[in-house]
Coordinates of C-alpha atoms in Angstrom, one line a residue:
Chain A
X1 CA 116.5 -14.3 59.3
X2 CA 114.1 -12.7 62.2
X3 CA 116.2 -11.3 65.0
X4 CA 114.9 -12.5 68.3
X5 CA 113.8 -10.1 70.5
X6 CA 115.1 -9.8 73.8
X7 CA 113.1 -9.0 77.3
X8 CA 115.0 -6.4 78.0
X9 CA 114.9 -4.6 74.6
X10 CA 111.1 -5.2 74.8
X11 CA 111.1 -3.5 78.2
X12 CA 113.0 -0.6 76.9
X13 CA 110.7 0.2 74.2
X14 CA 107.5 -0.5 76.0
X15 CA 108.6 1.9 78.8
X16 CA 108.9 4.9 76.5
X17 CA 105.3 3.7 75.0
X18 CA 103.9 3.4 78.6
X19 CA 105.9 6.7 79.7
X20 CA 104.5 8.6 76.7
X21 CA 101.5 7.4 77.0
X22 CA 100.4 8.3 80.7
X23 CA 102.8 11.1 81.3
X24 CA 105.0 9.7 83.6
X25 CA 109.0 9.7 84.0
X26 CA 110.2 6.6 82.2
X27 CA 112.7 6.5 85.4
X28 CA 109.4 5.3 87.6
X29 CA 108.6 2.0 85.2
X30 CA 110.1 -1.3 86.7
X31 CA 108.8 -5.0 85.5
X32 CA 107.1 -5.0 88.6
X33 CA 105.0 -1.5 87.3
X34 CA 101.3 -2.0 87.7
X35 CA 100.0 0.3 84.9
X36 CA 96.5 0.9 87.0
X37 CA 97.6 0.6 90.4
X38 CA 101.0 2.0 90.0
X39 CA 100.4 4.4 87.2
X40 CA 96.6 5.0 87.5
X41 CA 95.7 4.3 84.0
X42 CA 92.2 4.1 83.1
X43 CA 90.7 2.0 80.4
X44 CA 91.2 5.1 77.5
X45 CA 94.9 4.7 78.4
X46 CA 94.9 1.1 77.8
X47 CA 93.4 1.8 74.2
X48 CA 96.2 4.7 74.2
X49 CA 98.4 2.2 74.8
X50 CA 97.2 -0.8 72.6
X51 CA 97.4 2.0 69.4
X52 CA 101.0 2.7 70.0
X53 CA 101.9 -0.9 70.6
X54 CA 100.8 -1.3 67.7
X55 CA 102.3 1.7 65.6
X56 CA 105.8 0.3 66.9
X57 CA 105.0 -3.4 66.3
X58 CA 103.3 -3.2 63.0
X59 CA 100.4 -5.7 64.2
X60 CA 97.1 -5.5 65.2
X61 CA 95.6 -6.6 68.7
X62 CA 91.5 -6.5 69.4
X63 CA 91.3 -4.5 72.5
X64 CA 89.9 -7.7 73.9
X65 CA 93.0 -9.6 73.2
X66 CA 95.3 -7.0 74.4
X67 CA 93.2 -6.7 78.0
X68 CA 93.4 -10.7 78.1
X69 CA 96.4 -11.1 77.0
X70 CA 98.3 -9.2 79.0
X71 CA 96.0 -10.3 82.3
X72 CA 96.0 -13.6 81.4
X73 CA 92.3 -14.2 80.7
X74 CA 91.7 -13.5 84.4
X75 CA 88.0 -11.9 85.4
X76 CA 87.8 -8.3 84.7
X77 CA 87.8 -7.5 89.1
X78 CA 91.9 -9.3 88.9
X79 CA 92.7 -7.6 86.3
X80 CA 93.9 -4.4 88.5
X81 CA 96.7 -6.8 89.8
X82 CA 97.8 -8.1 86.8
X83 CA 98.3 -5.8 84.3
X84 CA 102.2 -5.2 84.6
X85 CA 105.0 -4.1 82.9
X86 CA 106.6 -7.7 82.6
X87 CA 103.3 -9.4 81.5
X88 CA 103.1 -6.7 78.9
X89 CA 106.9 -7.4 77.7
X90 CA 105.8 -11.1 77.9
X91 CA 102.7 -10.5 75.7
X92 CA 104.7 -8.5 73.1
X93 CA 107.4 -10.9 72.7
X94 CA 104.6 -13.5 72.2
X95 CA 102.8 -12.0 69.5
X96 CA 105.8 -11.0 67.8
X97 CA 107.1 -15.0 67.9
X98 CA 103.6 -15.6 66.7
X99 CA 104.3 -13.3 63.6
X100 CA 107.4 -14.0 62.7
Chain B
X1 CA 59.9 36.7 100.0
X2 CA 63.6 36.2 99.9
X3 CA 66.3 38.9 97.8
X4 CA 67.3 37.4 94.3
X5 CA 70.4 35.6 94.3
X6 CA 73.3 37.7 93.1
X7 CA 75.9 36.4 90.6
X8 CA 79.8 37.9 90.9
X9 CA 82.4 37.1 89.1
X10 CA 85.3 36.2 91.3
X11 CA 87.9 34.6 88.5
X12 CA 89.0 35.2 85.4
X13 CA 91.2 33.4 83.2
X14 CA 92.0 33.7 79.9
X15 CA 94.1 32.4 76.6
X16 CA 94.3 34.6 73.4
X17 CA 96.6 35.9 70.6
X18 CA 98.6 37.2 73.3
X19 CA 99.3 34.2 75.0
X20 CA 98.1 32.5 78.3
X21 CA 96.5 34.7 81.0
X22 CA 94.6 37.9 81.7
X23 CA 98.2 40.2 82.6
X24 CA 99.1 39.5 78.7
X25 CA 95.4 39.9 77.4
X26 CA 94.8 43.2 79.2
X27 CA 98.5 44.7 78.1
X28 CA 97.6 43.7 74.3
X29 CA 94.1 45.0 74.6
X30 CA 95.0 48.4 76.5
X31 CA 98.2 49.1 74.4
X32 CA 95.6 48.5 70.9
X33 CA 98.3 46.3 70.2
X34 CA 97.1 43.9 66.7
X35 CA 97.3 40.1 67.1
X36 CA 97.6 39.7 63.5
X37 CA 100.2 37.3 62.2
X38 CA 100.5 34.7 59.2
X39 CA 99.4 31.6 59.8
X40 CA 102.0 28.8 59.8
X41 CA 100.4 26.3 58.5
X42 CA 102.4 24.4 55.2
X43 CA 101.0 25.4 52.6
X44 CA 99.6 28.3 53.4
X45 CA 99.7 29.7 49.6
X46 CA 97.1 27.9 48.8
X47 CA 94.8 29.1 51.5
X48 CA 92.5 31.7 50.6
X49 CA 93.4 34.0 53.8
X50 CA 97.1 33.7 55.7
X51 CA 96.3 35.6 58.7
X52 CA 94.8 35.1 61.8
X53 CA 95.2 35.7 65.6
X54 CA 96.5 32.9 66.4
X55 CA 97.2 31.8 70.0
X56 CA 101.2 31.4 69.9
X57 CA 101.6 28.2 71.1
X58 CA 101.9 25.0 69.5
X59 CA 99.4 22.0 70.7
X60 CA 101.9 20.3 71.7
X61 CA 103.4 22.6 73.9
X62 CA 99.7 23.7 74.8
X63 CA 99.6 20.3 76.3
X64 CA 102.6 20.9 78.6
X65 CA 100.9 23.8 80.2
X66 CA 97.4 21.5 81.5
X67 CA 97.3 20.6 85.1
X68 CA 97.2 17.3 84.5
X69 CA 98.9 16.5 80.6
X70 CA 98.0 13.1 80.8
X71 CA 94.0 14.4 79.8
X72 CA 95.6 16.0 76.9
X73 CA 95.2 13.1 74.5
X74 CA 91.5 13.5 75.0
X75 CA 91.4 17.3 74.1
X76 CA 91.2 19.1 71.1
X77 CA 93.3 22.4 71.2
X78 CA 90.0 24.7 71.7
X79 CA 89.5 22.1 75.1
X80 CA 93.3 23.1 76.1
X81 CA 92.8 26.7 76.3
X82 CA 89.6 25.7 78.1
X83 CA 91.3 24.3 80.5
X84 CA 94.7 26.6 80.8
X85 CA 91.9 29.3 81.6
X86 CA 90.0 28.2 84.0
X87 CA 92.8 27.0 86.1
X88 CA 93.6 30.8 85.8
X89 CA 90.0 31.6 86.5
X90 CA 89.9 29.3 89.5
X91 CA 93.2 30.4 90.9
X92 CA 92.1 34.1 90.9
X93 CA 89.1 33.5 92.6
X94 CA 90.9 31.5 95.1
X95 CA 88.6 28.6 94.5
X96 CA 89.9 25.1 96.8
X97 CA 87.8 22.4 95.5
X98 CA 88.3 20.9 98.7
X99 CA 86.7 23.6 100.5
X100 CA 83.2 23.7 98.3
X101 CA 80.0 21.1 98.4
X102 CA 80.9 19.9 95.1
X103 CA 77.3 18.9 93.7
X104 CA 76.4 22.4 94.2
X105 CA 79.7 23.7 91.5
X106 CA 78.8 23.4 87.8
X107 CA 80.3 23.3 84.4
X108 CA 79.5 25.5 81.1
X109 CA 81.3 25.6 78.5
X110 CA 80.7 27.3 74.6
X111 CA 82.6 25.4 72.4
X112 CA 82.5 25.0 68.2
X113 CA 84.9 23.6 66.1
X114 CA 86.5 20.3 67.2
X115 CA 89.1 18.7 67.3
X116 CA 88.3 17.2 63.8
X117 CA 89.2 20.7 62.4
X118 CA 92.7 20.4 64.4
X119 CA 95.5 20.8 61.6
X120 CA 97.5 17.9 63.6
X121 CA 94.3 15.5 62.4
X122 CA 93.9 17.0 59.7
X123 CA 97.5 15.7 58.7
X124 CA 97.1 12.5 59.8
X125 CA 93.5 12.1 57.3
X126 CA 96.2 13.8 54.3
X127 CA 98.5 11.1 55.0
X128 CA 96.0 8.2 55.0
X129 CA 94.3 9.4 51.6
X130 CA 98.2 9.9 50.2
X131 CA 98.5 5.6 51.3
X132 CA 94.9 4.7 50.0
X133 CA 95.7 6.2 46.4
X134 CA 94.9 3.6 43.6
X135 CA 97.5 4.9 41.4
X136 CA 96.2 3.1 38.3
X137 CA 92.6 3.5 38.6
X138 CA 93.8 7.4 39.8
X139 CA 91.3 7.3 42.6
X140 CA 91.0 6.7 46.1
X141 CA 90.6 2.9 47.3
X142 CA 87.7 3.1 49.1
X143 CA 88.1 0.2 51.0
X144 CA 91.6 0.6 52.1
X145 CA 90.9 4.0 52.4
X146 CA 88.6 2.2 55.7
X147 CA 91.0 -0.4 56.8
X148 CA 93.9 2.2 56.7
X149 CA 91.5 4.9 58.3
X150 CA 90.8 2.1 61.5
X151 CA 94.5 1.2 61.4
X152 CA 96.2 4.7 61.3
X153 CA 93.7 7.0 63.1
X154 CA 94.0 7.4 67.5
X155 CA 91.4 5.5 68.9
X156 CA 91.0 8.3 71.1
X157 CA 90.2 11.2 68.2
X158 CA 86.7 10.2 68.6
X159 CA 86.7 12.0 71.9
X160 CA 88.5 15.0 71.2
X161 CA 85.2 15.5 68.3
X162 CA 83.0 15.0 71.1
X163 CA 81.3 18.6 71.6
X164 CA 81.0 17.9 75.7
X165 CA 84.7 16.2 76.8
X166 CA 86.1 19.6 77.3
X167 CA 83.7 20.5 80.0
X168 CA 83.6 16.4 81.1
X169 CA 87.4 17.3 81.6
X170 CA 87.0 20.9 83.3
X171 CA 84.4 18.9 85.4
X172 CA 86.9 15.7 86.7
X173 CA 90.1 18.4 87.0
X174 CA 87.8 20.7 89.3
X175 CA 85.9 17.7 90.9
X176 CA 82.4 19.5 90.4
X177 CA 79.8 17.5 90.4
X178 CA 76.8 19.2 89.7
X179 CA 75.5 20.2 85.6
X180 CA 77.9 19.8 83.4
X181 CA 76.7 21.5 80.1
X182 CA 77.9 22.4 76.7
X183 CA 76.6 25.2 74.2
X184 CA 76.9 25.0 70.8
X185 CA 75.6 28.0 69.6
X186 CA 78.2 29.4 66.6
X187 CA 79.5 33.0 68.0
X188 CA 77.1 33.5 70.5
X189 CA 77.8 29.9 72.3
X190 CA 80.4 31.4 75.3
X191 CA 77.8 34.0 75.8
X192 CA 75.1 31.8 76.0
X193 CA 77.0 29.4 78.4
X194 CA 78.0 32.4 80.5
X195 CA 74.1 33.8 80.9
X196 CA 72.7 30.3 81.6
X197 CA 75.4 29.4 84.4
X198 CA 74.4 32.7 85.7
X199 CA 71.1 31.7 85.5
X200 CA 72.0 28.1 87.3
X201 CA 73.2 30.2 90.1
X202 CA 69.9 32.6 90.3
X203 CA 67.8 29.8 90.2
X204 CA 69.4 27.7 93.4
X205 CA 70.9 25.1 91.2
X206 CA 74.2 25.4 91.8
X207 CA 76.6 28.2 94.1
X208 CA 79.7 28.2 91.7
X209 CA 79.5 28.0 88.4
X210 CA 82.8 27.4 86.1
X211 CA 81.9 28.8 82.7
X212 CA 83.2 30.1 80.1
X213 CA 84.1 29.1 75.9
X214 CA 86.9 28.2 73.9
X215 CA 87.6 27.6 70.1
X216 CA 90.0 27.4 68.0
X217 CA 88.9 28.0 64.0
X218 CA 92.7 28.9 63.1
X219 CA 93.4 25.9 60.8
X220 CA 93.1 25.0 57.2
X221 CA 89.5 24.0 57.7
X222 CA 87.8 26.5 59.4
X223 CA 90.1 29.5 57.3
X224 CA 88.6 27.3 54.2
X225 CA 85.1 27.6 55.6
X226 CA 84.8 31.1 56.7
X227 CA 86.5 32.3 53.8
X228 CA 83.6 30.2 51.6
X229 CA 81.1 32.1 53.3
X230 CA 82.7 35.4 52.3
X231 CA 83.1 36.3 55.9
X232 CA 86.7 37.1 56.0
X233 CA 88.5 39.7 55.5
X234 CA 90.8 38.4 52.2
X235 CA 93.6 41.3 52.6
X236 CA 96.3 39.6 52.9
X237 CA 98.4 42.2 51.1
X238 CA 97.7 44.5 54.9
X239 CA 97.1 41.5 57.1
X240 CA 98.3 43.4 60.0
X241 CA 95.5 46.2 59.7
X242 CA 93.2 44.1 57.8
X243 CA 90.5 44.4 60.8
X244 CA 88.7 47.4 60.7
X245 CA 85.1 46.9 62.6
X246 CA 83.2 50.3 61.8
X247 CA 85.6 51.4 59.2
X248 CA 84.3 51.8 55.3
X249 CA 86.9 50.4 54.2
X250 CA 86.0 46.7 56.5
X251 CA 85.7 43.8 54.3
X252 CA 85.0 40.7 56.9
X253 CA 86.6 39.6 60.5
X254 CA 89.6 38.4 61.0
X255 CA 90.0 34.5 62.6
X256 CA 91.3 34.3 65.8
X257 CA 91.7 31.7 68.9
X258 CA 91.4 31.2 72.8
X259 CA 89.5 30.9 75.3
X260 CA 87.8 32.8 78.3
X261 CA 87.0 31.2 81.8
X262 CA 85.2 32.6 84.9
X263 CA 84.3 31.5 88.2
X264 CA 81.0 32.8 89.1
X265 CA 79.6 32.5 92.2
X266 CA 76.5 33.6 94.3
X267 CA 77.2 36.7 96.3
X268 CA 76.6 35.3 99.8
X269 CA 78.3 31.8 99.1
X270 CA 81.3 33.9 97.8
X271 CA 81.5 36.3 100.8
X272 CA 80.8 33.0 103.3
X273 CA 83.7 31.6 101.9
X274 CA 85.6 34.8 102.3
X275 CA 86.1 35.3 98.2
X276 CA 86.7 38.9 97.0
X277 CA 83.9 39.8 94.1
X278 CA 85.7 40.9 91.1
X279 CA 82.5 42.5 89.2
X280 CA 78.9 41.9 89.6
X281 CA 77.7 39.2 86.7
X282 CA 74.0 41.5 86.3
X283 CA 71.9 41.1 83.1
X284 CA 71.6 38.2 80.3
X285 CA 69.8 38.7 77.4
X286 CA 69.0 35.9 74.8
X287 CA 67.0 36.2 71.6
X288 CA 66.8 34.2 68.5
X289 CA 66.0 36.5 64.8
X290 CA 64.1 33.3 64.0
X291 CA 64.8 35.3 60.5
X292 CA 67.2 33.7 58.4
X293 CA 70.5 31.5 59.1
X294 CA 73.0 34.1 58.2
X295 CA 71.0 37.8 57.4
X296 CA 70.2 40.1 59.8
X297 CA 66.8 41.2 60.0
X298 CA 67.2 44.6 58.6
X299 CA 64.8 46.1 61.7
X300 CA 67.5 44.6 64.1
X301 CA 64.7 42.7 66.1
X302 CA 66.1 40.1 67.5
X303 CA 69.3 41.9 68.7
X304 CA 67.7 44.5 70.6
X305 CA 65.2 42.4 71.9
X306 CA 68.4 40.5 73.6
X307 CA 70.1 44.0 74.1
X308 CA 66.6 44.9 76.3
X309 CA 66.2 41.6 77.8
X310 CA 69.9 42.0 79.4
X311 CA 68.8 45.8 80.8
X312 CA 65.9 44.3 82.3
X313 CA 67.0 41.5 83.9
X314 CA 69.8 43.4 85.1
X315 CA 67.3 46.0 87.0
X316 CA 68.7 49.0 85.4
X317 CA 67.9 51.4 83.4
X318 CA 69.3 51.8 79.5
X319 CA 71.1 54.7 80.4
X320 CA 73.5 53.5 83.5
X321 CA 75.2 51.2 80.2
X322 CA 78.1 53.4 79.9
X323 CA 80.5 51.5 77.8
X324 CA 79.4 49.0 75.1
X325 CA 81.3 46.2 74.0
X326 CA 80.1 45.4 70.5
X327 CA 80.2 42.0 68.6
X328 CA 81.8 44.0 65.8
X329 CA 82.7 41.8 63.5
X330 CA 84.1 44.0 60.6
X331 CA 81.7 42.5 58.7
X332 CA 79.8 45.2 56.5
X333 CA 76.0 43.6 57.4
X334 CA 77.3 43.4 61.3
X335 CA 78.4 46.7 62.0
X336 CA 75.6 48.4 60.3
X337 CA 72.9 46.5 62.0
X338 CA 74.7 46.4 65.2
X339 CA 74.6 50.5 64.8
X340 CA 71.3 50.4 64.2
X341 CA 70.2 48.2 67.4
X342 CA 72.3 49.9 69.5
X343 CA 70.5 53.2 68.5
X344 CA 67.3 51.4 68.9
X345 CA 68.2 50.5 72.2
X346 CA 69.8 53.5 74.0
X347 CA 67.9 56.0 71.6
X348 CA 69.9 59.4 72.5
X349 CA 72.0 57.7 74.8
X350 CA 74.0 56.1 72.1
X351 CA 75.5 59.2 70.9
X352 CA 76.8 59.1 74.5
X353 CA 78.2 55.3 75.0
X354 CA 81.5 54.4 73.5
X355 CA 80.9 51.5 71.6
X356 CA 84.3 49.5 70.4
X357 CA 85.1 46.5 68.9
X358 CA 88.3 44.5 70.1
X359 CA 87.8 42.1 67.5
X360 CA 90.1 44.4 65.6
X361 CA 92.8 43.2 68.0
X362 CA 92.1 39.5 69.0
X363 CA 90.3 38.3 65.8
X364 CA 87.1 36.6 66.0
X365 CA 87.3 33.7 68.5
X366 CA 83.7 32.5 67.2
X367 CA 82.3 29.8 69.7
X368 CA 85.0 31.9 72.4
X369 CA 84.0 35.8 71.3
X370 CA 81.8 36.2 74.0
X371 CA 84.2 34.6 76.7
X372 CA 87.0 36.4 75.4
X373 CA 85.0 39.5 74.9
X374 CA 83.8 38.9 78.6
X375 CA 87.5 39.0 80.0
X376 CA 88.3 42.1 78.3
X377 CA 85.0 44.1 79.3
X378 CA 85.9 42.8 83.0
X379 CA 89.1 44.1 82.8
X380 CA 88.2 47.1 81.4
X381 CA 85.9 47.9 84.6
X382 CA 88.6 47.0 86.8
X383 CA 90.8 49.4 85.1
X384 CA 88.6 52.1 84.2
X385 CA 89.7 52.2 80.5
X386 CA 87.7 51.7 77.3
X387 CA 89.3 49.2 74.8
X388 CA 90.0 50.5 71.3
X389 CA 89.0 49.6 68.0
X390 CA 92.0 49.9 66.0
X391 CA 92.7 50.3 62.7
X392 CA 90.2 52.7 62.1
X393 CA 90.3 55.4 60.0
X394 CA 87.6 56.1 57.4
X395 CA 83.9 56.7 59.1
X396 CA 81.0 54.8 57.6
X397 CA 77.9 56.9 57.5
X398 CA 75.9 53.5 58.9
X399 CA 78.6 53.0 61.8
X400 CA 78.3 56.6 63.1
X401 CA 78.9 55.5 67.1
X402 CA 82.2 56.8 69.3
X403 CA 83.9 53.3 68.3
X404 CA 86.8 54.3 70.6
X405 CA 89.1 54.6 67.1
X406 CA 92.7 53.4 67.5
X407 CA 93.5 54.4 71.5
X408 CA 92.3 53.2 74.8
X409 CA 90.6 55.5 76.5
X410 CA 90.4 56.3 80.4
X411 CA 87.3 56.4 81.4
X412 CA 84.6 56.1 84.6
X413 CA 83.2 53.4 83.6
X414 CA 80.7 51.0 86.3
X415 CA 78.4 49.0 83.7
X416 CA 79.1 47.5 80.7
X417 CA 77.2 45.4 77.9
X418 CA 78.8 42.6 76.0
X419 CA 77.6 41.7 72.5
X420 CA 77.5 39.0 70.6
X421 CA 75.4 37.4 67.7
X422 CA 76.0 34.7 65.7
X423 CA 75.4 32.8 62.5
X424 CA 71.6 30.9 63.0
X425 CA 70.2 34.4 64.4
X426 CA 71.8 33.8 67.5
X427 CA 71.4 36.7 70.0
X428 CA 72.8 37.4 73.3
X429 CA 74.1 39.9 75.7
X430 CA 74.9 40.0 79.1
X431 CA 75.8 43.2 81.5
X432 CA 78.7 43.6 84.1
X433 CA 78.9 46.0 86.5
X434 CA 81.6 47.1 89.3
X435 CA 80.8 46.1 93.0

């Protein structure tokens, strides 16, 4: 039986990934976090980020996927508006339905 | 005609085997306290050599000492102390980044072994081979050794290999926009990237320079690779007097770690500024043996063409030197033709000049010696006492120089030169001297 993950467990985890990642005090990370605008990643902390998905996740995502993915296949200039906590939570719980 | 541009030295910052900053270099150094320890590293019986000076600091809580730890997932640990000293350097020297034209501040860095040669990698390739195992065939599955290799390896390891990311990173954190160079020159590389920043500033390139080099050889690899050479001393039964630069008794260097970081600056941006010269950066010599990759020519040539070079271009003459700061390895070849140049050089005047080695204390830093090396001969100056060379006891015929056995010594000292030569025939020297 594959336990269904939830959005808030999801969230949970993917805070401490984001938090680790970039530094930042997990306390700061809502849904509503913009990981460039809010959290000033840059694209080698979106590959940071993609490897420890990941590692916790046990699949694989082409960069290219993750970036669309998460954005929403929107133009590369959007993407600065879309990249947020809750579309990444949404992303990860998709991939995982996907695999299971 | 308009006065040559004069280089000072207005910040120094360093990281070595007695931890972060010049207070705890310069108390080590002037105390001829040894920075020998065992190396903990698992497994260390099997290594050929289990003592170094290492830096005591983990990489991971290296990392929590960066301005800005988020860059430390790009950095090998050599590019940490990099950048733990020149924040030192630059607080010093009062540098505000805000304050200086920023095309006209530059970046030089000597660096060596990367973070390939990091142990934490280092684990992570060990645990890939240990999953890729073919147990029946009893060999390595080549192609899983790939898949797992692209799977279990950070995407971001490529850059901490990259030779130039520690100075791209010294570069963003101090918002300096103008060269931004690397030197990869084996032992002589934080020398070399010293005297060509120097030279940036003479020729109107750039006003501030933020130079320096790092390395960090302390790890299975480069204890594996040094010890194949046969440079290292293998007495691990004394590791804590196993040192001995200029003693018979020397049987190779001992590895150590760090980094050393300056601010230089030209004199009249310095003093419009209102920064306090610490010494005068003066002379930079730089010679290749063009000889052979790792004998000295037995005539010395190259090294005292760079020890003569650095006189002239610092505009004095061979006897104002009045301390010398050897390379000194430990090695028997190094000493004795470092002896030999020196007495070349200064002719009388070496019977005169202490001439110590400190590598008896921090360890060879390779790509850092020179940076490190720098630090201590600038703090010497400041101080007016001659670094040691400890563990010292039996005179070799071939190293008959005051080598400044076991005890710092107080001393007048205004102008000294700083050795270094390195594997490739690598020469170079540069001169500081008191304001």
């Amino acid at each position: 039986m594959t336990s269904v993950l939830t959005f808030d467990e999801v969230f949970q985890n993917l805070t401490r990934i984001v938090a680790d990642a970039l530094r930042v005090n997990p306390a700061t990370i809502t849904p509503d976090t913009n990981l460039i605008v809010d959290l000033d990643a840059e694209s080698i902390d979106l590959v940071d980020i993609r490897f420890r998905i990941e590692e916790a996740y046990g699949f694989q995502i082409e960069q290219r996927a993750f970036v669309t993915g998460v954005a929403g296949d929107m133009p590369v200039g959007e993407l600065v508006n879309l990249i947020t906590m809750r579309r990444l939570v949404e992303f990860v719980m998709r991939r995982k339905g996907e695999a299971a | 005609m308009t006065a040559p541009r004069r280089v000072v030295i207005t910040g120094v910052g360093a990281v070595s085997c007695y931890g972060a900053g010049t207070d705890s270099l310069w108390s080590g150094i002037a105390a001829g306290k040894s920075g020998a320890s065992l190396v903990d590293i698992p497994g260390a019986e099997g290594l050929p050599v289990r003592f170094a000076a290492s830096v005591p600091f983990a990489t991971s809580m290296l990392e929590t000492m960066l301005p800005s730890p988020r860059a430390g997932k790009t950095m090998s640990r050599a590019a940490m102390f990099a950048m733990i000293a020149a924040v030192e350097a630059a607080r010093t020297a009062k540098l505000d980044p805000g304050a200086y034209d920023s095309a006209r501040v530059g970046t030089s860095l000597g660096m060596g072994g990367l973070g390939l040669m990091d142990r934490e990698h280092m684990d992570t390739t060990f645990d890939i081979f240990a999953r890729t195992r073919d147990e029946t065939a009893g060999a390595i599955d080549r192609a899983r050794l790939y898949r797992t290799t692209m799977e279990r390896i950070h995407p971001l390891t490529p850059l901490k290999a990259l030779p130039n990311i520690a100075a791209a990173n010294l570069a963003i954190q101090f918002g300096a926009h103008g060269p931004c160079q690397t030197h990869a020159t084996a032992c002589t590389s934080g020398t070399q990237a010293i005297g060509d920043a120097a030279r940036l500033i003479r020729w109107n390139v750039c006003d501030t320079m933020i130079a320096g080099g790092a390395d960090s050889m302390v790890n299975p690899n480069g204890i594996i690779a040094f010890a194949g050479l046969g440079v290292l001393s293998r007495n691990n039964a004394e590791f804590a007097t196993a040192a001995r630069p200029f003693d018979r008794r020397r049987d190779g260097f001992m590895l150590g770690e760090g980094a050393g970081m300056f601010i230089l600056e030209d004199l009249e941006t310095c003093r419009a500024r209102g920064g306090v010269p610490i010494a005068e950066l003066a002379g930079y010599g730089c010679t290749s043996d063009a000889h052979r990759l790792t004998d000295e020519p037995e005539d010395a040539h190259g090294s005292i063409a760079a020890m003569r070079a650095a006189i002239h271009d610092a505009g004095i003459s061979f006897d104002a030197v009045n301390y010398v700061h050897a390379h000194g390895t430990g090695t028997m070849m190094n000493d004795r033709i470092e002896t030999l140049a020196i007495r070349q050089t200064f002719g009388h005047h070496a019977q005169r000049i202490p001439v110590s080695s400190t590598k008896s204390m921090t360890g060879h830093l390779i790509a850092a010696a020179g940076a490190l090396q720098l630090a201590i001969s600038v703090l010497a100056l400041r101080n007016g006492v001659v670094p040691p060379t400890i563990n010292y006891s039996q005179p070799d015929p071939d190293c008959d120089l005051d080598c400044v056995p076991n005890t710092a010594r107080r001393a007048a000292i205004d102008t000294v030169m700083s050795n270094c030569f390195g594997f490739g025939g690598q020469n170079a020297c540069l001169i500081v001297r008191s304001m």
